[in-house]
Amino acid sequence: MSDWTLFEVFVRSKHGLNHKHVGSVHATDAAMALENARELYTRRSEGVSIWVVPSAAITASSPDEKEPLFDPSDDKVYRHATFYDLPKEVGHM
Amino acid sequence: MYAQLVDTGAKRLKTLEEMSPEERAFQEKIDAEIKIEPKNWMPEGYRRTLIRQISQHAHSEIVGMLPEKNWLTRAPNFKRKLQLLAKIQDEGGHGLYLYSAMETLGADRDEEVAKLHSGEVKYSSIFNYPALSWADMGTIGWLVDGAAIVNQVVLQRTSYGPYSRAMIRICKEESFHQRQGYQILLHMMQNGTDEQKAMVQDSINRFWWPAMMMFGPHDSDSPNSAQSMAWKIKRMSNDDLRQRFIDQTVPQLEFLGCTAPDPDLKWNETRGHYDFGEIDWTEFYDVVKGNGPCNRDRLRTRRKAIEEGTWVREAASAYAAKQKQKNAAA
């Protein structure tokens, strides 16, 4: 079965929420991947919608790139609402 | 426990000074409780130990379906049959979550399954005992799944991300297994005939010690524990897990109105824990080596399932290839 395509499975748990990665399944094609994912990841009403994506189709950032990719935003505190102090009298904003 | 005697390949722990810069950075991450993810650098020993542990854990889930399947067609009523079916399907699912987690380490599923079938790798010793009566369905759910939960709750904090996430899913589902098992026994004890009550006690007598063995050898005889604990693959020692299980199980046993086949089992006020007798380690190692009551039968059944399912897998591949061709032509 290892020669079958590996699919990553994403499940939307409730209407209005985003799909979230839950795991993977092997299947010969996308239709079978959906069926397998349904059996494996939604036996207890965990979802209202499933995506399956061939794992090979996913491009992921590498752990070595963590610093160049994500560090630049560390010193941009002004992008957060909490950076801006306002007088109490203004109330909640 | 679902993984017993997992070899780490390490003779002793390295100190931080002895480690390469990569190893040291890795260990510091582990010490800071930062999860390791598939693409992160990891020592080869960590990867190999995890593959061994996760595959053994997965195989246990899969082989664990076999003692129960015996009772599917013999369940006392339709409700119990549905519950048992659901539980067995869960075990299959748990095996698959774990195989997926194992694959993120670069292991090949078919190869690992082949190693199980050739006897090269193990599954939990507990599944080499037969399920002889309906009460065993209750005892397995209560004691065997109960022991598994004690171990798996702790493993939710294991250092490897995909393993930890699989454990979280599994724990959510597993408590249904234990409760349905206990309820089977409770029903028999409260509403059953004398014969049925005796059946419950007999079942507990047979499964009590094998369930205690699930946690593996004493810490003093567990040479791989130190490295596994340092890597936080393992989070609690065999003896501590066993004690925790006994402490929570004895009150449930008493509520059932049953006894344990252990004359030394009694509350120790000073320790704040139950004392218990010594496990028959000869039996444990015998079963691990392949000489338990059902070892050969379990492996034969697994091999047969894979062999007889070959045509289904081949047909699925052929169908997919044909569809692909058709779609390409259209």
GROMACS .gro file of N, CA and C in nm, chain A:
model
  279
    1MET      N    1   0.082  -0.122   0.000
    1MET     CA    2   0.000   0.000   0.000
    1MET      C    3   0.085   0.126   0.000
    2SER      N    4   0.214   0.110   0.032
    2SER     CA    5   0.300   0.228   0.038
    2SER      C    6   0.311   0.296  -0.099
    3ASP      N    7   0.287   0.220  -0.207
    3ASP     CA    8   0.298   0.279  -0.340
    3ASP      C    9   0.176   0.364  -0.375
    4TRP      N   10   0.071   0.355  -0.295
    4TRP     CA   11  -0.045   0.440  -0.320
    4TRP      C   12  -0.011   0.584  -0.281
    5THR      N   13  -0.085   0.678  -0.342
    5THR     CA   14  -0.058   0.819  -0.314
    5THR      C   15  -0.092   0.853  -0.168
    6LEU      N   16  -0.007   0.933  -0.108
    6LEU     CA   17  -0.034   0.981   0.027
    6LEU      C   18  -0.110   1.114   0.016
    7PHE      N   19  -0.223   1.121   0.083
    7PHE     CA   20  -0.305   1.244   0.083
    7PHE      C   21  -0.307   1.304   0.223
    8GLU      N   22  -0.297   1.435   0.232
    8GLU     CA   23  -0.316   1.502   0.361
    8GLU      C   24  -0.465   1.534   0.374
    9VAL      N   25  -0.516   1.521   0.496
    9VAL     CA   26  -0.659   1.537   0.519
    9VAL      C   27  -0.687   1.662   0.602
   10PHE      N   28  -0.782   1.742   0.557
   10PHE     CA   29  -0.823   1.864   0.628
   10PHE      C   30  -0.972   1.855   0.655
   11VAL      N   31  -1.014   1.885   0.777
   11VAL     CA   32  -1.155   1.873   0.814
   11VAL      C   33  -1.207   2.006   0.865
   12ARG      N   34  -1.325   2.046   0.814
   12ARG     CA   35  -1.394   2.163   0.869
   12ARG      C   36  -1.487   2.110   0.977
   13SER      N   37  -1.464   2.149   1.101
   13SER     CA   38  -1.539   2.088   1.209
   13SER      C   39  -1.681   2.143   1.219
   14LYS      N   40  -1.698   2.272   1.186
   14LYS     CA   41  -1.832   2.332   1.194
   14LYS      C   42  -1.844   2.434   1.082
   15HIS      N   43  -1.966   2.462   1.039
   15HIS     CA   44  -1.984   2.567   0.941
   15HIS      C   45  -1.929   2.697   0.996
   16GLY      N   46  -1.856   2.770   0.913
   16GLY     CA   47  -1.802   2.899   0.958
   16GLY      C   48  -1.660   2.889   1.007
   17LEU      N   49  -1.611   2.767   1.034
   17LEU     CA   50  -1.472   2.754   1.077
   17LEU      C   51  -1.385   2.711   0.958
   18ASN      N   52  -1.254   2.729   0.970
   18ASN     CA   53  -1.167   2.689   0.860
   18ASN      C   54  -1.135   2.539   0.864
   19HIS      N   55  -1.091   2.486   0.752
   19HIS     CA   56  -1.046   2.347   0.748
   19HIS      C   57  -0.914   2.337   0.823
   20LYS      N   58  -0.899   2.227   0.895
   20LYS     CA   59  -0.780   2.211   0.976
   20LYS      C   60  -0.716   2.077   0.945
   21HIS      N   61  -0.583   2.075   0.938
   21HIS     CA   62  -0.513   1.949   0.909
   21HIS      C   63  -0.535   1.849   1.021
   22VAL      N   64  -0.573   1.724   0.986
   22VAL     CA   65  -0.594   1.624   1.090
   22VAL      C   66  -0.504   1.502   1.076
   23GLY      N   67  -0.447   1.480   0.956
   23GLY     CA   68  -0.364   1.361   0.938
   23GLY      C   69  -0.354   1.326   0.791
   24SER      N   70  -0.326   1.200   0.764
   24SER     CA   71  -0.309   1.160   0.624
   24SER      C   72  -0.367   1.022   0.600
   25VAL      N   73  -0.393   0.991   0.474
   25VAL     CA   74  -0.439   0.858   0.434
   25VAL      C   75  -0.369   0.818   0.304
   26HIS      N   76  -0.358   0.688   0.280
   26HIS     CA   77  -0.313   0.639   0.150
   26HIS      C   78  -0.435   0.604   0.067
   27ALA      N   79  -0.430   0.631  -0.063
   27ALA     CA   80  -0.541   0.592  -0.151
   27ALA      C   81  -0.492   0.586  -0.295
   28THR      N   82  -0.570   0.514  -0.377
   28THR     CA   83  -0.530   0.504  -0.518
   28THR      C   84  -0.568   0.631  -0.594
   29ASP      N   85  -0.675   0.697  -0.550
   29ASP     CA   86  -0.715   0.823  -0.615
   29ASP      C   87  -0.787   0.912  -0.513
   30ALA      N   88  -0.825   1.032  -0.559
   30ALA     CA   89  -0.882   1.130  -0.467
   30ALA      C   90  -1.016   1.083  -0.410
   31ALA      N   91  -1.095   1.014  -0.494
   31ALA     CA   92  -1.227   0.970  -0.445
   31ALA      C   93  -1.210   0.870  -0.330
   32MET      N   94  -1.114   0.779  -0.346
   32MET     CA   95  -1.090   0.682  -0.239
   32MET      C   96  -1.031   0.751  -0.116
   33ALA      N   97  -0.948   0.851  -0.139
   33ALA     CA   98  -0.890   0.924  -0.027
   33ALA      C   99  -1.000   0.990   0.056
   34LEU      N  100  -1.102   1.045  -0.012
   34LEU     CA  101  -1.214   1.107   0.059
   34LEU      C  102  -1.288   1.003   0.144
   35GLU      N  103  -1.313   0.888   0.084
   35GLU     CA  104  -1.384   0.782   0.158
   35GLU      C  105  -1.304   0.735   0.279
   36ASN      N  106  -1.175   0.713   0.257
   36ASN     CA  107  -1.090   0.669   0.368
   36ASN      C  108  -1.083   0.774   0.478
   37ALA      N  109  -1.074   0.900   0.436
   37ALA     CA  110  -1.065   1.009   0.534
   37ALA      C  111  -1.194   1.017   0.615
   38ARG      N  112  -1.305   0.996   0.548
   38ARG     CA  113  -1.435   0.998   0.618
   38ARG      C  114  -1.439   0.889   0.724
   39GLU      N  115  -1.396   0.769   0.687
   39GLU     CA  116  -1.398   0.657   0.782
   39GLU      C  117  -1.301   0.679   0.898
   40LEU      N  118  -1.187   0.740   0.866
   40LEU     CA  119  -1.081   0.748   0.966
   40LEU      C  120  -1.093   0.869   1.057
   41TYR      N  121  -1.135   0.982   1.001
   41TYR     CA  122  -1.126   1.105   1.081
   41TYR      C  123  -1.261   1.166   1.122
   42THR      N  124  -1.372   1.110   1.075
   42THR     CA  125  -1.501   1.170   1.113
   42THR      C  126  -1.602   1.064   1.158
   43ARG      N  127  -1.557   0.973   1.246
   43ARG     CA  128  -1.650   0.871   1.294
   43ARG      C  129  -1.745   0.923   1.401
   44ARG      N  130  -1.713   1.040   1.456
   44ARG     CA  131  -1.797   1.093   1.564
   44ARG      C  132  -1.840   1.237   1.535
   45SER      N  133  -1.892   1.259   1.418
   45SER     CA  134  -1.938   1.393   1.376
   45SER      C  135  -1.833   1.500   1.398
   46GLU      N  136  -1.708   1.468   1.365
   46GLU     CA  137  -1.603   1.569   1.383
   46GLU      C  138  -1.603   1.672   1.271
   47GLY      N  139  -1.682   1.650   1.165
   47GLY     CA  140  -1.671   1.743   1.054
   47GLY      C  141  -1.795   1.758   0.970
   48VAL      N  142  -1.798   1.869   0.894
   48VAL     CA  143  -1.906   1.890   0.798
   48VAL      C  144  -1.850   1.897   0.656
   49SER      N  145  -1.717   1.897   0.644
   49SER     CA  146  -1.656   1.902   0.512
   49SER      C  147  -1.512   1.851   0.520
   50ILE      N  148  -1.469   1.782   0.415
   50ILE     CA  149  -1.332   1.726   0.414
   50ILE      C  150  -1.260   1.770   0.286
   51TRP      N  151  -1.134   1.807   0.298
   51TRP     CA  152  -1.047   1.824   0.181
   51TRP      C  153  -0.942   1.715   0.186
   52VAL      N  154  -0.907   1.661   0.070
   52VAL     CA  155  -0.788   1.575   0.062
   52VAL      C  156  -0.696   1.633  -0.044
   53VAL      N  157  -0.568   1.641  -0.013
   53VAL     CA  158  -0.468   1.700  -0.102
   53VAL      C  159  -0.349   1.606  -0.111
   54PRO      N  160  -0.304   1.572  -0.235
   54PRO     CA  161  -0.185   1.488  -0.242
   54PRO      C  162  -0.070   1.553  -0.165
   55SER      N  163  -0.008   1.479  -0.076
   55SER     CA  164   0.098   1.538   0.008
   55SER      C  165   0.207   1.601  -0.077
   56ALA      N  166   0.234   1.540  -0.193
   56ALA     CA  167   0.342   1.590  -0.280
   56ALA      C  168   0.309   1.728  -0.336
   57ALA      N  169   0.181   1.765  -0.333
   57ALA     CA  170   0.141   1.894  -0.391
   57ALA      C  171   0.161   2.009  -0.292
   58ILE      N  172   0.199   1.977  -0.170
   58ILE     CA  173   0.215   2.082  -0.068
   58ILE      C  174   0.360   2.130  -0.066
   59THR      N  175   0.376   2.260  -0.076
   59THR     CA  176   0.509   2.318  -0.060
   59THR      C  177   0.515   2.376   0.080
   60ALA      N  178   0.613   2.332   0.156
   60ALA     CA  179   0.621   2.378   0.295
   60ALA      C  180   0.748   2.461   0.315
   61SER      N  181   0.742   2.555   0.405
   61SER     CA  182   0.862   2.630   0.440
   61SER      C  183   0.953   2.536   0.519
   62SER      N  184   1.082   2.558   0.508
   62SER     CA  185   1.173   2.469   0.580
   62SER      C  186   1.208   2.528   0.716
   63PRO      N  187   1.233   2.441   0.814
   63PRO     CA  188   1.264   2.491   0.949
   63PRO      C  189   1.386   2.586   0.948
   64ASP      N  190   1.480   2.564   0.853
   64ASP     CA  191   1.599   2.649   0.847
   64ASP      C  192   1.564   2.792   0.808
   65GLU      N  193   1.449   2.808   0.742
   65GLU     CA  194   1.410   2.943   0.697
   65GLU      C  195   1.331   3.017   0.803
   66LYS      N  196   1.317   2.955   0.918
   66LYS     CA  197   1.230   3.013   1.019
   66LYS      C  198   1.269   3.156   1.050
   67GLU      N  199   1.400   3.180   1.067
   67GLU     CA  200   1.443   3.314   1.105
   67GLU      C  201   1.418   3.418   0.995
   68PRO      N  202   1.473   3.395   0.873
   68PRO     CA  203   1.447   3.495   0.770
   68PRO      C  204   1.299   3.517   0.742
   69LEU      N  205   1.219   3.411   0.757
   69LEU     CA  206   1.077   3.425   0.725
   69LEU      C  207   0.999   3.498   0.833
   70PHE      N  208   1.024   3.458   0.957
   70PHE     CA  209   0.933   3.505   1.062
   70PHE      C  210   0.992   3.608   1.158
   71ASP      N  211   1.124   3.615   1.168
   71ASP     CA  212   1.182   3.710   1.262
   71ASP      C  213   1.152   3.857   1.229
   72PRO      N  214   1.147   3.893   1.099
   72PRO     CA  215   1.125   4.035   1.070
   72PRO      C  216   1.000   4.092   1.136
   73SER      N  217   0.900   4.008   1.164
   73SER     CA  218   0.779   4.064   1.222
   73SER      C  219   0.790   4.080   1.373
   74ASP      N  220   0.898   4.025   1.431
   74ASP     CA  221   0.913   4.034   1.577
   74ASP      C  222   0.931   4.177   1.626
   75ASP      N  223   0.998   4.261   1.545
   75ASP     CA  224   1.025   4.397   1.592
   75ASP      C  225   0.925   4.499   1.534
   76LYS      N  226   0.810   4.449   1.494
   76LYS     CA  227   0.709   4.542   1.440
   76LYS      C  228   0.587   4.544   1.532
   77VAL      N  229   0.616   4.582   1.657
   77VAL     CA  230   0.510   4.581   1.758
   77VAL      C  231   0.397   4.676   1.723
   78TYR      N  232   0.432   4.779   1.641
   78TYR     CA  233   0.329   4.878   1.605
   78TYR      C  234   0.219   4.818   1.518
   79ARG      N  235   0.235   4.690   1.480
   79ARG     CA  236   0.129   4.626   1.402
   79ARG      C  237   0.020   4.567   1.493
   80HIS      N  238   0.042   4.579   1.623
   80HIS     CA  239  -0.056   4.525   1.717
   80HIS      C  240  -0.133   4.638   1.785
   81ALA      N  241  -0.262   4.613   1.808
   81ALA     CA  242  -0.349   4.715   1.868
   81ALA      C  243  -0.296   4.758   2.004
   82THR      N  244  -0.236   4.663   2.077
   82THR     CA  245  -0.192   4.693   2.214
   82THR      C  246  -0.078   4.795   2.217
   83PHE      N  247  -0.015   4.822   2.102
   83PHE     CA  248   0.096   4.917   2.097
   83PHE      C  249   0.047   5.060   2.122
   84TYR      N  250  -0.079   5.085   2.094
   84TYR     CA  251  -0.131   5.221   2.099
   84TYR      C  252  -0.205   5.248   2.230
   85ASP      N  253  -0.140   5.324   2.318
   85ASP     CA  254  -0.202   5.360   2.446
   85ASP      C  255  -0.303   5.472   2.425
   86LEU      N  256  -0.421   5.451   2.474
   86LEU     CA  257  -0.522   5.557   2.463
   86LEU      C  258  -0.573   5.590   2.603
   87PRO      N  259  -0.614   5.715   2.627
   87PRO     CA  260  -0.667   5.751   2.759
   87PRO      C  261  -0.791   5.669   2.792
   88LYS      N  262  -0.808   5.644   2.921
   88LYS     CA  263  -0.922   5.564   2.969
   88LYS      C  264  -1.055   5.619   2.921
   89GLU      N  265  -1.063   5.753   2.916
   89GLU     CA  266  -1.189   5.819   2.884
   89GLU      C  267  -1.241   5.779   2.746
   90VAL      N  268  -1.151   5.737   2.658
   90VAL     CA  269  -1.194   5.699   2.523
   90VAL      C  270  -1.280   5.572   2.527
   91GLY      N  271  -1.254   5.492   2.629
   91GLY     CA  272  -1.330   5.368   2.645
   91GLY      C  273  -1.274   5.256   2.558
   92HIS      N  274  -1.354   5.155   2.540
   92HIS     CA  275  -1.308   5.036   2.466
   92HIS      C  276  -1.302   5.065   2.316
   93MET      N  277  -1.187   5.035   2.254
   93MET     CA  278  -1.176   5.057   2.110
   93MET      C  279  -1.102   4.941   2.047
   0.00000   0.00000   0.00000
